[in-house]
Coordinates of C-alpha atoms in Angstrom, one line a residue:
M1 CA -184.4 149.9 7.4
M2 CA -182.5 151.4 4.4
Q3 CA -178.8 151.8 4.9
L4 CA -177.5 155.4 4.8
I5 CA -176.4 156.2 1.3
H6 CA -173.2 157.9 2.5
Q7 CA -171.9 154.5 3.6
H8 CA -171.9 153.4 -0.1
G9 CA -170.7 156.5 -1.8
G10 CA -169.4 154.7 -4.9
D11 CA -173.0 153.9 -6.0
L12 CA -173.3 156.8 -8.4
D13 CA -176.7 155.8 -9.6
A14 CA -178.1 155.9 -6.1
I15 CA -176.4 159.3 -5.5
E16 CA -178.0 160.6 -8.7
R17 CA -181.4 159.4 -7.7
K18 CA -181.2 160.8 -4.1
Y19 CA -179.6 164.2 -4.8
G20 CA -180.8 164.9 -8.3
I21 CA -177.2 165.4 -9.5
S22 CA -176.2 163.8 -12.8
K23 CA -173.6 161.2 -12.2
S24 CA -171.6 162.6 -15.1
E25 CA -171.2 165.8 -13.0
I26 CA -170.0 164.1 -9.9
I27 CA -166.3 164.2 -9.0
D28 CA -165.9 160.7 -7.6
F29 CA -163.3 160.6 -4.8
S30 CA -164.8 157.4 -3.5
G31 CA -164.1 154.9 -6.3
N32 CA -160.3 154.7 -6.2
I33 CA -160.0 154.6 -10.0
N34 CA -157.1 156.0 -12.0
P35 CA -157.9 159.6 -12.9
L36 CA -156.1 159.2 -16.3
G37 CA -158.9 156.9 -17.4
F38 CA -158.5 153.8 -19.6
P39 CA -155.2 153.7 -21.6
K40 CA -155.7 155.5 -24.9
T41 CA -153.5 153.0 -26.8
A42 CA -155.9 150.2 -25.8
E43 CA -159.0 152.3 -26.5
K44 CA -157.8 153.0 -30.0
A45 CA -156.8 149.4 -30.6
L46 CA -160.2 148.2 -29.4
A47 CA -162.1 150.7 -31.6
E48 CA -160.1 149.4 -34.6
N49 CA -160.7 145.7 -33.8
L50 CA -164.3 145.4 -32.7
S51 CA -164.8 142.6 -35.2
I52 CA -163.2 140.3 -32.6
I53 CA -166.6 140.0 -30.9
S54 CA -167.5 137.6 -33.7
T55 CA -164.9 135.1 -32.6
Y56 CA -164.3 133.1 -29.4
P57 CA -161.3 134.0 -27.3
D58 CA -158.4 131.5 -27.0
K59 CA -159.5 129.1 -24.2
K60 CA -156.1 129.1 -22.7
Y61 CA -155.6 132.9 -23.1
T62 CA -152.0 132.3 -24.1
T63 CA -151.2 135.7 -25.4
L64 CA -152.9 137.5 -22.5
R65 CA -151.1 135.4 -19.9
Q66 CA -147.8 136.0 -21.7
A67 CA -148.5 139.8 -21.5
I68 CA -149.3 139.5 -17.8
A69 CA -146.1 137.4 -17.2
K70 CA -143.9 140.1 -18.8
Y71 CA -145.7 142.8 -16.8
T72 CA -145.5 141.1 -13.4
G73 CA -142.4 138.9 -13.7
A74 CA -144.5 135.8 -12.9
S75 CA -144.2 132.5 -14.8
T76 CA -146.8 132.1 -17.5
E77 CA -147.9 128.7 -16.3
H78 CA -148.7 130.1 -12.9
I79 CA -151.0 132.8 -14.2
V80 CA -154.8 132.5 -14.4
V81 CA -157.3 135.0 -15.6
G82 CA -161.0 135.5 -14.7
N83 CA -164.1 137.5 -15.0
G84 CA -162.8 140.2 -12.7
S85 CA -160.7 139.5 -9.6
T86 CA -164.0 138.6 -7.8
E87 CA -164.3 135.3 -9.7
L88 CA -160.8 134.3 -8.8
I89 CA -161.2 135.3 -5.2
S90 CA -164.4 133.2 -5.0
T91 CA -162.8 130.2 -6.7
F92 CA -159.7 130.3 -4.5
I93 CA -161.8 130.5 -1.3
Q94 CA -164.0 127.6 -2.6
T95 CA -160.9 125.5 -3.3
V96 CA -159.4 126.0 0.1
H97 CA -162.8 125.5 1.8
A98 CA -161.3 126.4 5.1
K99 CA -163.5 125.9 8.2
K100 CA -161.9 128.9 9.9
S101 CA -160.2 131.9 8.3
I102 CA -158.5 135.1 9.4
I103 CA -159.0 138.3 7.5
I104 CA -156.8 141.3 8.1
G105 CA -159.1 144.2 8.8
P106 CA -160.5 146.7 8.3
S107 CA -160.9 145.6 4.7
Y108 CA -163.0 144.9 1.7
S109 CA -166.3 143.1 2.7
E110 CA -166.2 140.7 -0.3
Y111 CA -163.7 138.4 1.5
E112 CA -166.0 137.7 4.4
R113 CA -169.0 137.3 2.1
E114 CA -167.2 134.6 0.1
V115 CA -166.0 132.8 3.2
T116 CA -169.5 132.7 4.6
L117 CA -171.0 131.5 1.3
C118 CA -168.6 128.6 1.4
G119 CA -169.9 127.7 4.9
G120 CA -166.8 128.8 6.7
S121 CA -166.3 131.1 9.7
F122 CA -163.9 134.0 10.0
T123 CA -162.4 136.5 12.4
Y124 CA -160.8 139.8 11.7
F125 CA -157.3 140.4 12.9
P126 CA -157.2 144.2 13.6
L127 CA -154.7 146.6 12.2
E128 CA -154.4 149.2 14.9
E129 CA -154.5 152.9 14.7
R130 CA -151.7 153.3 17.2
N131 CA -149.4 151.6 14.6
N132 CA -150.8 153.8 11.8
F133 CA -152.6 150.6 10.7
F134 CA -149.4 148.8 9.9
I135 CA -149.1 145.1 11.0
D136 CA -147.8 144.0 14.3
L137 CA -146.4 140.7 13.2
P138 CA -145.9 138.6 16.4
P139 CA -149.6 138.8 17.5
L140 CA -150.7 137.9 14.0
L141 CA -148.4 134.8 14.0
R142 CA -149.8 133.8 17.4
A143 CA -153.3 134.1 16.1
L144 CA -152.5 131.8 13.2
T145 CA -153.1 128.5 15.0
P146 CA -153.4 125.1 13.4
E147 CA -157.2 125.5 13.3
I148 CA -156.9 128.3 10.8
G149 CA -157.2 127.2 7.2
M150 CA -156.8 130.5 5.4
L151 CA -155.4 134.0 5.8
V152 CA -156.7 136.9 3.7
I153 CA -154.6 140.0 3.2
C154 CA -155.3 143.1 1.1
N155 CA -151.9 144.7 0.3
P156 CA -151.8 147.7 0.2
N157 CA -154.9 147.5 2.4
N158 CA -158.2 149.2 1.6
P159 CA -159.2 151.5 3.3
T160 CA -156.0 152.1 5.5
G161 CA -153.4 152.3 2.7
S162 CA -150.9 150.4 4.9
A163 CA -148.9 147.6 3.5
F164 CA -147.0 144.4 4.6
T165 CA -143.4 144.3 3.3
T166 CA -142.3 141.3 1.2
N167 CA -140.1 140.2 4.1
Q168 CA -143.0 140.2 6.5
L169 CA -145.2 138.3 4.0
E170 CA -142.4 135.7 3.6
E171 CA -142.4 135.2 7.4
V172 CA -146.2 134.9 7.4
L173 CA -146.1 132.4 4.5
K174 CA -143.5 130.2 6.3
H175 CA -145.6 130.1 9.4
C176 CA -148.8 129.3 7.4
K177 CA -147.0 126.6 5.5
Q178 CA -146.1 125.0 8.9
I179 CA -149.7 125.0 10.1
G180 CA -151.2 124.0 6.8
A181 CA -153.0 127.3 6.0
S182 CA -153.4 128.9 2.6
V183 CA -152.8 132.6 2.0
M184 CA -154.6 134.9 -0.4
I185 CA -153.1 138.3 -1.1
D186 CA -155.1 140.9 -2.9
E187 CA -152.8 143.4 -4.7
T188 CA -155.5 145.5 -6.3
Y189 CA -153.8 148.8 -5.4
I190 CA -150.1 147.8 -5.4
E191 CA -149.4 149.3 -8.8
F192 CA -150.1 152.8 -7.3
S193 CA -147.3 152.3 -4.8
D194 CA -144.0 154.1 -4.6
N195 CA -142.3 150.9 -3.3
L196 CA -143.9 148.1 -5.2
D197 CA -140.8 146.0 -5.2
E198 CA -140.6 146.1 -1.4
I199 CA -144.2 145.0 -0.8
C200 CA -145.0 142.7 -3.8
A201 CA -145.8 139.1 -3.1
I202 CA -145.6 137.7 -6.7
P203 CA -141.9 136.8 -6.3
L204 CA -142.9 134.5 -3.4
V205 CA -145.2 132.4 -5.5
E206 CA -142.3 130.2 -6.7
K207 CA -141.3 129.4 -3.1
F208 CA -144.8 128.9 -1.6
D209 CA -147.5 126.8 -3.1
N210 CA -149.9 127.9 -0.3
L211 CA -150.0 131.4 -1.8
F212 CA -152.4 133.0 -4.3
V213 CA -151.9 136.6 -5.4
V214 CA -154.8 138.3 -7.1
R215 CA -155.1 141.5 -9.0
G216 CA -157.7 143.3 -11.1
T217 CA -157.7 145.9 -13.8
S218 CA -160.6 148.1 -12.5
K219 CA -158.6 150.5 -10.5
F220 CA -155.1 151.0 -12.0
F221 CA -156.3 150.7 -15.6
A222 CA -159.7 152.4 -15.0
A223 CA -161.4 149.5 -16.6
P224 CA -164.1 148.1 -14.2
G225 CA -166.4 147.5 -17.1
I226 CA -164.3 144.9 -18.9
R227 CA -164.3 142.6 -15.9
L228 CA -160.7 141.3 -16.2
G229 CA -158.8 139.9 -13.2
Y230 CA -155.7 137.8 -13.0
G231 CA -153.9 135.8 -10.3
V232 CA -150.6 134.0 -9.7
S233 CA -150.2 130.7 -7.9
S234 CA -148.0 127.6 -8.0
S235 CA -150.6 125.5 -6.3
Q236 CA -151.5 122.8 -8.7
S237 CA -154.7 121.9 -6.8
F238 CA -156.0 125.4 -7.2
L239 CA -155.0 125.6 -10.9
D240 CA -156.7 122.3 -11.6
R241 CA -159.8 123.3 -9.6
L242 CA -160.0 126.6 -11.5
K243 CA -159.8 124.8 -14.9
T244 CA -162.5 122.4 -13.8
N245 CA -164.9 124.9 -12.3
Q246 CA -164.5 128.0 -14.4
D247 CA -166.9 128.5 -17.2
P248 CA -165.3 128.3 -20.7
W249 CA -164.4 131.7 -22.1
S250 CA -164.9 133.4 -18.7
V251 CA -163.0 136.4 -20.1
N252 CA -164.6 137.7 -23.2
S253 CA -162.8 138.5 -26.4
L254 CA -162.8 142.3 -25.9
A255 CA -161.5 142.0 -22.4
A256 CA -158.7 139.6 -23.4
F257 CA -157.7 141.8 -26.3
A258 CA -157.7 145.0 -24.1
G259 CA -155.7 143.1 -21.5
E260 CA -153.0 142.3 -24.0
K261 CA -152.7 146.0 -24.8
I262 CA -152.9 147.6 -21.3
F263 CA -150.1 145.5 -19.8
Q264 CA -147.7 146.6 -22.6
D265 CA -148.4 150.3 -22.2
T266 CA -145.3 151.2 -20.1
L267 CA -145.8 155.0 -20.7
F268 CA -149.3 154.8 -19.1
H269 CA -147.8 152.8 -16.2
E270 CA -145.1 155.4 -15.6
T271 CA -147.3 158.4 -16.0
T272 CA -149.9 157.0 -13.6
Q273 CA -147.3 156.2 -10.9
K274 CA -145.7 159.7 -11.1
L275 CA -149.1 161.5 -11.0
I276 CA -150.4 159.5 -8.0
S277 CA -147.0 159.7 -6.1
D278 CA -146.7 163.5 -6.6
E279 CA -150.3 164.2 -5.7
R280 CA -150.3 161.9 -2.7
K281 CA -147.3 163.7 -1.3
K282 CA -148.9 167.1 -1.9
A283 CA -152.1 166.0 -0.2
F284 CA -150.2 164.6 2.9
A285 CA -148.1 167.8 3.1
E286 CA -151.3 169.9 3.2
L287 CA -153.1 167.7 5.6
A288 CA -150.1 167.7 8.0
T289 CA -150.6 171.4 8.5
W290 CA -154.2 170.9 9.8
K291 CA -154.8 170.6 13.5
N292 CA -158.2 168.8 13.3
V293 CA -157.3 165.7 11.2
K294 CA -154.9 162.8 11.2
A295 CA -154.0 161.4 7.8
F296 CA -152.5 157.9 7.7
P297 CA -149.5 156.9 5.5
S298 CA -150.6 155.2 2.3
A299 CA -149.0 153.1 -0.3
A300 CA -152.2 153.2 -2.4
N301 CA -154.0 155.8 -4.4
F302 CA -156.2 156.9 -1.5
I303 CA -155.8 158.4 1.9
L304 CA -157.6 157.5 5.1
V305 CA -158.3 160.5 7.3
K306 CA -159.6 160.7 10.9
L307 CA -161.4 163.8 12.1
L308 CA -160.1 165.1 15.4
T309 CA -162.9 167.6 15.9
N310 CA -166.5 167.6 17.1
K311 CA -167.5 170.6 14.9
I312 CA -168.6 168.3 12.1
T313 CA -169.2 164.6 11.5
V314 CA -168.1 162.7 8.4
A315 CA -171.7 162.1 7.6
E316 CA -172.4 165.8 7.7
L317 CA -169.2 166.4 5.7
F318 CA -170.4 164.0 3.1
E319 CA -173.6 166.0 2.7
K320 CA -171.7 169.3 2.4
L321 CA -169.4 167.9 -0.3
I322 CA -172.1 166.2 -2.4
Q323 CA -173.8 169.6 -2.8
K324 CA -170.5 170.7 -4.4
K325 CA -170.7 167.5 -6.6
M326 CA -167.7 165.9 -4.7
L327 CA -168.1 162.4 -3.5
I328 CA -166.0 161.0 -0.7
R329 CA -166.2 157.7 1.2
D330 CA -167.6 157.6 4.7
A331 CA -165.4 154.9 6.1
S332 CA -167.6 154.1 9.1
S333 CA -169.0 151.0 7.4
F334 CA -165.6 149.3 7.5
T335 CA -164.9 146.9 10.4
F336 CA -163.1 148.6 13.3
L337 CA -163.6 152.2 12.0
D338 CA -166.2 154.6 13.3
E339 CA -168.0 157.8 12.1
S340 CA -164.8 159.9 12.4
Y341 CA -163.1 158.3 9.4
L342 CA -163.3 159.2 5.8
R343 CA -161.4 158.1 2.7
F344 CA -160.7 159.9 -0.5
C345 CA -158.7 158.9 -3.6
I346 CA -156.2 160.8 -5.6
L347 CA -157.6 162.4 -8.8
S348 CA -156.3 165.2 -11.0
P349 CA -154.2 168.1 -9.4
E350 CA -157.1 170.5 -10.0
N351 CA -159.7 168.2 -8.4
N352 CA -157.4 167.3 -5.5
A353 CA -156.8 171.0 -4.7
A354 CA -160.5 171.7 -4.9
L355 CA -161.4 168.9 -2.5
L356 CA -158.7 169.9 0.0
Q357 CA -159.9 173.5 -0.1
E358 CA -163.5 172.4 0.6
L359 CA -162.5 170.0 3.4
K360 CA -160.4 172.7 5.1
L361 CA -163.4 175.1 5.0
W362 CA -165.5 172.7 7.1
I363 CA -162.9 170.9 9.2
E364 CA -160.4 173.6 10.3

C-alpha cells in the first residue's frame, strides 16, 4: 500500500506529480531550509572559480577544516568532513557498533535506520508533551543502563524544537562515560537558535572522547545539493576509523571550496539569525492568541503545532494548503506524534504571514 503523500511533504517532485503544481511555485514550509538561500558571496566565488572541478580537492581538507574551526571554536585536529552529515552519522554508528542504543524521540528516522543496518537494536526515549517536549533528565539517566552502547540526541530536536542545555548534556556525557556508552549529538538546527552558547555541545568535545557532534550545511546555509557535512570528536578510534573507511575525496572540490566561503560569511550568519528569531517570535505571538492550537517552544527554525479542535485534521489541512501552493509537514509519521500535529518552518515575513492567515481561516 502506498504511503500517504502528506506524510512526506518535503518530496517536491512527488507533490508536483500528484497535484499538478510546478515545484517552483510551491512555498515549501516543510523543508526547514534558510529562506535567504545560499550565501551570495559563496555563489559569486563559485561562479568565478568553476575551473576547480578539474583538480582533486586536498585529501586532508586543511583549509576547509580551518574555516570550520574558526566558525565553531573547535580544534582543527578534531574536525572531520563528509559527503553530507549522513555519511558521518553512518560512519560513527558503524564505529560504535552498539548492540543496544537509545534515541531521543520523536526524531529524524535516519538514526534508527543506520542503527538497524549495523545489526543493532534501539529504543526511543520519549520527550513528553506535558513538558513541552523538553527532557526530564532523571528518567533518561535511569534508562541509560550498562547494556546501552550509544545514545543519539538531535539538539535542537526535530520536529519538537526543544533543546538540551549544555549543562544537561555534560551530565548525560558523564553518566554515559561511566557506563561505557558513546553519544552522538546532531546539531543540524542549532545555528538558528537564539541561545546557541547555552545549548551547544562542541565545547564538551575536549572533555569527553565518547562524544561526536555532527552538523550539516543543508539547512542553515540552504545548500542540500553540495552534500557537505562536518563533525567534531576527540575520539581517536572514530577519527582513525573514518580515515580508514571513508572514500578518498568524499567531499568534492566545489563543496570544499563553497564550505570555505560560507563559514567566513559573518554577515550572512547574523542576518539569518535575526530574521529567524524575529519571525519565530512573531509567529508564536500570533499562535498564542488562537484557542484551537498549541504551539511548542522552539530553538530551531520551525514550530511544532498541535490542533485542539475536531473541525479539521492535519491531513485535511495539508490538502487545503497545497491547493494554495503552501506545503506544511504532517508530523504524524514521527514516533510518538499523531494526526493532530503539524510542523512548519520559518520563511520570509510575507510567506509566514500568508501561511498564518490561511491556517487561521481553517483552524479557528
